[in-house]
Amino acid sequence: MERMDHLEHLDKHLVDELAQVARETIREELREQTRKQRRTAMLYAASGAVALYAGAAVALAVGLALGIGLPDWAAALITAAILGVVAYLLRGAAKPHASSPPTAGLETAQDKAPGRVIGGTPPAAPPGGTGLAYPPMPPTAPGAQVPAPGEAPRADDIDPESPHRA
């Protein structure tokens, strides 16, 4: 019996040691990956800062070129308008257009049918999370006898005292 206790102690020690080695290996791998990602992020940030200064230099050059033949305020106003138009066009290029879904060219005639939701079925509730404004109405009243197609229901078809069936 003592021998089994000794083996259990060895098993626990082995499991603890394996867990420690696994933790250290994972920690080292994560450090290496984050080091690479940090370097990439710094290079992107530096690239963006340099591009910002390059854009400012171009705007200044355009303003100075316009300032040769125009008053300074007019040159600055025209430069600001040009930058505003460029910003608007870039924003428009970044927004997805409703007329061209991401799977352009892959849609079928069925996808183009009116009321068809691309990529699946429409949601059961509005995106606001409030659910339907009112509960859906059943096609007939509970306990009512359904008239034949094209026939109008009679007033005595519905018994208000009858128990409702679920």
mmCIF file with all atom_site columns, N, CA and C in Angstrom, residues 10-34:
data_model
loop_
_atom_site.group_PDB
_atom_site.id
_atom_site.type_symbol
_atom_site.label_atom_id
_atom_site.label_alt_id
_atom_site.label_comp_id
_atom_site.label_asym_id
_atom_site.label_entity_id
_atom_site.label_seq_id
_atom_site.pdbx_PDB_ins_code
_atom_site.Cartn_x
_atom_site.Cartn_y
_atom_site.Cartn_z
_atom_site.occupancy
_atom_site.B_iso_or_equiv
_atom_site.pdbx_formal_charge
_atom_site.auth_seq_id
_atom_site.auth_comp_id
_atom_site.auth_asym_id
_atom_site.auth_atom_id
_atom_site.pdbx_PDB_model_num
ATOM 1  N N  . LEU A 1 10 ? 4.724 10.426 -7.199  1.00 0.00 ? 10 LEU A N  1
ATOM 2  C CA . LEU A 1 10 ? 5.514 10.602 -8.415  1.00 0.00 ? 10 LEU A CA 1
ATOM 3  C C  . LEU A 1 10 ? 4.637 11.073 -9.573  1.00 0.00 ? 10 LEU A C  1
ATOM 4  N N  . ASP A 1 11 ? 3.425 10.499 -9.689  1.00 0.00 ? 11 ASP A N  1
ATOM 5  C CA . ASP A 1 11 ? 2.518 10.921 -10.752 1.00 0.00 ? 11 ASP A CA 1
ATOM 6  C C  . ASP A 1 11 ? 2.155 12.398 -10.595 1.00 0.00 ? 11 ASP A C  1
ATOM 7  N N  . LYS A 1 12 ? 1.847 12.824 -9.396  1.00 0.00 ? 12 LYS A N  1
ATOM 8  C CA . LYS A 1 12 ? 1.497 14.222 -9.151  1.00 0.00 ? 12 LYS A CA 1
ATOM 9  C C  . LYS A 1 12 ? 2.680 15.123 -9.462  1.00 0.00 ? 12 LYS A C  1
ATOM 10 N N  . HIS A 1 13 ? 3.877 14.692 -9.063  1.00 0.00 ? 13 HIS A N  1
ATOM 11 C CA . HIS A 1 13 ? 5.076 15.477 -9.341  1.00 0.00 ? 13 HIS A CA 1
ATOM 12 C C  . HIS A 1 13 ? 5.309 15.582 -10.852 1.00 0.00 ? 13 HIS A C  1
ATOM 13 N N  . LEU A 1 14 ? 5.091 14.480 -11.579 1.00 0.00 ? 14 LEU A N  1
ATOM 14 C CA . LEU A 1 14 ? 5.274 14.475 -13.022 1.00 0.00 ? 14 LEU A CA 1
ATOM 15 C C  . LEU A 1 14 ? 4.257 15.389 -13.710 1.00 0.00 ? 14 LEU A C  1
ATOM 16 N N  . VAL A 1 15 ? 3.023 15.335 -13.260 1.00 0.00 ? 15 VAL A N  1
ATOM 17 C CA . VAL A 1 15 ? 1.983 16.188 -13.838 1.00 0.00 ? 15 VAL A CA 1
ATOM 18 C C  . VAL A 1 15 ? 2.306 17.660 -13.583 1.00 0.00 ? 15 VAL A C  1
ATOM 19 N N  . ASP A 1 16 ? 2.733 17.986 -12.375 1.00 0.00 ? 16 ASP A N  1
ATOM 20 C CA . ASP A 1 16 ? 3.088 19.375 -12.058 1.00 0.00 ? 16 ASP A CA 1
ATOM 21 C C  . ASP A 1 16 ? 4.248 19.852 -12.922 1.00 0.00 ? 16 ASP A C  1
ATOM 22 N N  . GLU A 1 17 ? 5.233 18.985 -13.111 1.00 0.00 ? 17 GLU A N  1
ATOM 23 C CA . GLU A 1 17 ? 6.398 19.353 -13.913 1.00 0.00 ? 17 GLU A CA 1
ATOM 24 C C  . GLU A 1 17 ? 6.023 19.548 -15.378 1.00 0.00 ? 17 GLU A C  1
ATOM 25 N N  . LEU A 1 18 ? 5.173 18.668 -15.910 1.00 0.00 ? 18 LEU A N  1
ATOM 26 C CA . LEU A 1 18 ? 4.723 18.816 -17.297 1.00 0.00 ? 18 LEU A CA 1
ATOM 27 C C  . LEU A 1 18 ? 3.899 20.090 -17.474 1.00 0.00 ? 18 LEU A C  1
ATOM 28 N N  . ALA A 1 19 ? 3.068 20.398 -16.513 1.00 0.00 ? 19 ALA A N  1
ATOM 29 C CA . ALA A 1 19 ? 2.263 21.618 -16.590 1.00 0.00 ? 19 ALA A CA 1
ATOM 30 C C  . ALA A 1 19 ? 3.164 22.850 -16.569 1.00 0.00 ? 19 ALA A C  1
ATOM 31 N N  . GLN A 1 20 ? 4.210 22.828 -15.742 1.00 0.00 ? 20 GLN A N  1
ATOM 32 C CA . GLN A 1 20 ? 5.142 23.950 -15.674 1.00 0.00 ? 20 GLN A CA 1
ATOM 33 C C  . GLN A 1 20 ? 5.881 24.131 -17.002 1.00 0.00 ? 20 GLN A C  1
ATOM 34 N N  . VAL A 1 21 ? 6.338 23.028 -17.593 1.00 0.00 ? 21 VAL A N  1
ATOM 35 C CA . VAL A 1 21 ? 7.040 23.101 -18.878 1.00 0.00 ? 21 VAL A CA 1
ATOM 36 C C  . VAL A 1 21 ? 6.104 23.622 -19.964 1.00 0.00 ? 21 VAL A C  1
ATOM 37 N N  . ALA A 1 22 ? 4.856 23.153 -19.971 1.00 0.00 ? 22 ALA A N  1
ATOM 38 C CA . ALA A 1 22 ? 3.888 23.617 -20.965 1.00 0.00 ? 22 ALA A CA 1
ATOM 39 C C  . ALA A 1 22 ? 3.615 25.113 -20.798 1.00 0.00 ? 22 ALA A C  1
ATOM 40 N N  . ARG A 1 23 ? 3.462 25.573 -19.554 1.00 0.00 ? 23 ARG A N  1
ATOM 41 C CA . ARG A 1 23 ? 3.229 27.003 -19.308 1.00 0.00 ? 23 ARG A CA 1
ATOM 42 C C  . ARG A 1 23 ? 4.396 27.842 -19.802 1.00 0.00 ? 23 ARG A C  1
ATOM 43 N N  . GLU A 1 24 ? 5.621 27.413 -19.496 1.00 0.00 ? 24 GLU A N  1
ATOM 44 C CA . GLU A 1 24 ? 6.801 28.173 -19.920 1.00 0.00 ? 24 GLU A CA 1
ATOM 45 C C  . GLU A 1 24 ? 6.919 28.210 -21.434 1.00 0.00 ? 24 GLU A C  1
ATOM 46 N N  . THR A 1 25 ? 6.644 27.090 -22.087 1.00 0.00 ? 25 THR A N  1
ATOM 47 C CA . THR A 1 25 ? 6.727 27.037 -23.550 1.00 0.00 ? 25 THR A CA 1
ATOM 48 C C  . THR A 1 25 ? 5.696 27.963 -24.185 1.00 0.00 ? 25 THR A C  1
ATOM 49 N N  . ILE A 1 26 ? 4.477 27.909 -23.675 1.00 0.00 ? 26 ILE A N  1
ATOM 50 C CA . ILE A 1 26 ? 3.420 28.771 -24.226 1.00 0.00 ? 26 ILE A CA 1
ATOM 51 C C  . ILE A 1 26 ? 3.741 30.233 -23.972 1.00 0.00 ? 26 ILE A C  1
ATOM 52 N N  . ARG A 1 27 ? 4.217 30.546 -22.772 1.00 0.00 ? 27 ARG A N  1
ATOM 53 C CA . ARG A 1 27 ? 4.553 31.925 -22.429 1.00 0.00 ? 27 ARG A CA 1
ATOM 54 C C  . ARG A 1 27 ? 5.654 32.459 -23.363 1.00 0.00 ? 27 ARG A C  1
ATOM 55 N N  . GLU A 1 28 ? 6.676 31.647 -23.619 1.00 0.00 ? 28 GLU A N  1
ATOM 56 C CA . GLU A 1 28 ? 7.772 32.066 -24.500 1.00 0.00 ? 28 GLU A CA 1
ATOM 57 C C  . GLU A 1 28 ? 7.278 32.263 -25.931 1.00 0.00 ? 28 GLU A C  1
ATOM 58 N N  . GLU A 1 29 ? 6.416 31.369 -26.396 1.00 0.00 ? 29 GLU A N  1
ATOM 59 C CA . GLU A 1 29 ? 5.872 31.500 -27.751 1.00 0.00 ? 29 GLU A CA 1
ATOM 60 C C  . GLU A 1 29 ? 5.033 32.758 -27.880 1.00 0.00 ? 29 GLU A C  1
ATOM 61 N N  . LEU A 1 30 ? 4.219 33.053 -26.876 1.00 0.00 ? 30 LEU A N  1
ATOM 62 C CA . LEU A 1 30 ? 3.408 34.271 -26.904 1.00 0.00 ? 30 LEU A CA 1
ATOM 63 C C  . LEU A 1 30 ? 4.277 35.522 -26.866 1.00 0.00 ? 30 LEU A C  1
ATOM 64 N N  . ARG A 1 31 ? 5.354 35.482 -26.074 1.00 0.00 ? 31 ARG A N  1
ATOM 65 C CA . ARG A 1 31 ? 6.274 36.630 -26.048 1.00 0.00 ? 31 ARG A CA 1
ATOM 66 C C  . ARG A 1 31 ? 6.856 36.886 -27.424 1.00 0.00 ? 31 ARG A C  1
ATOM 67 N N  . GLU A 1 32 ? 7.257 35.817 -28.103 1.00 0.00 ? 32 GLU A N  1
ATOM 68 C CA . GLU A 1 32 ? 7.858 35.971 -29.432 1.00 0.00 ? 32 GLU A CA 1
ATOM 69 C C  . GLU A 1 32 ? 6.843 36.535 -30.425 1.00 0.00 ? 32 GLU A C  1
ATOM 70 N N  . GLN A 1 33 ? 5.625 36.017 -30.384 1.00 0.00 ? 33 GLN A N  1
ATOM 71 C CA . GLN A 1 33 ? 4.601 36.507 -31.302 1.00 0.00 ? 33 GLN A CA 1
ATOM 72 C C  . GLN A 1 33 ? 4.258 37.966 -31.022 1.00 0.00 ? 33 GLN A C  1
ATOM 73 N N  . THR A 1 34 ? 4.110 38.340 -29.747 1.00 0.00 ? 34 THR A N  1
ATOM 74 C CA . THR A 1 34 ? 3.776 39.729 -29.440 1.00 0.00 ? 34 THR A CA 1
ATOM 75 C C  . THR A 1 34 ? 4.925 40.663 -29.781 1.00 0.00 ? 34 THR A C  1
#
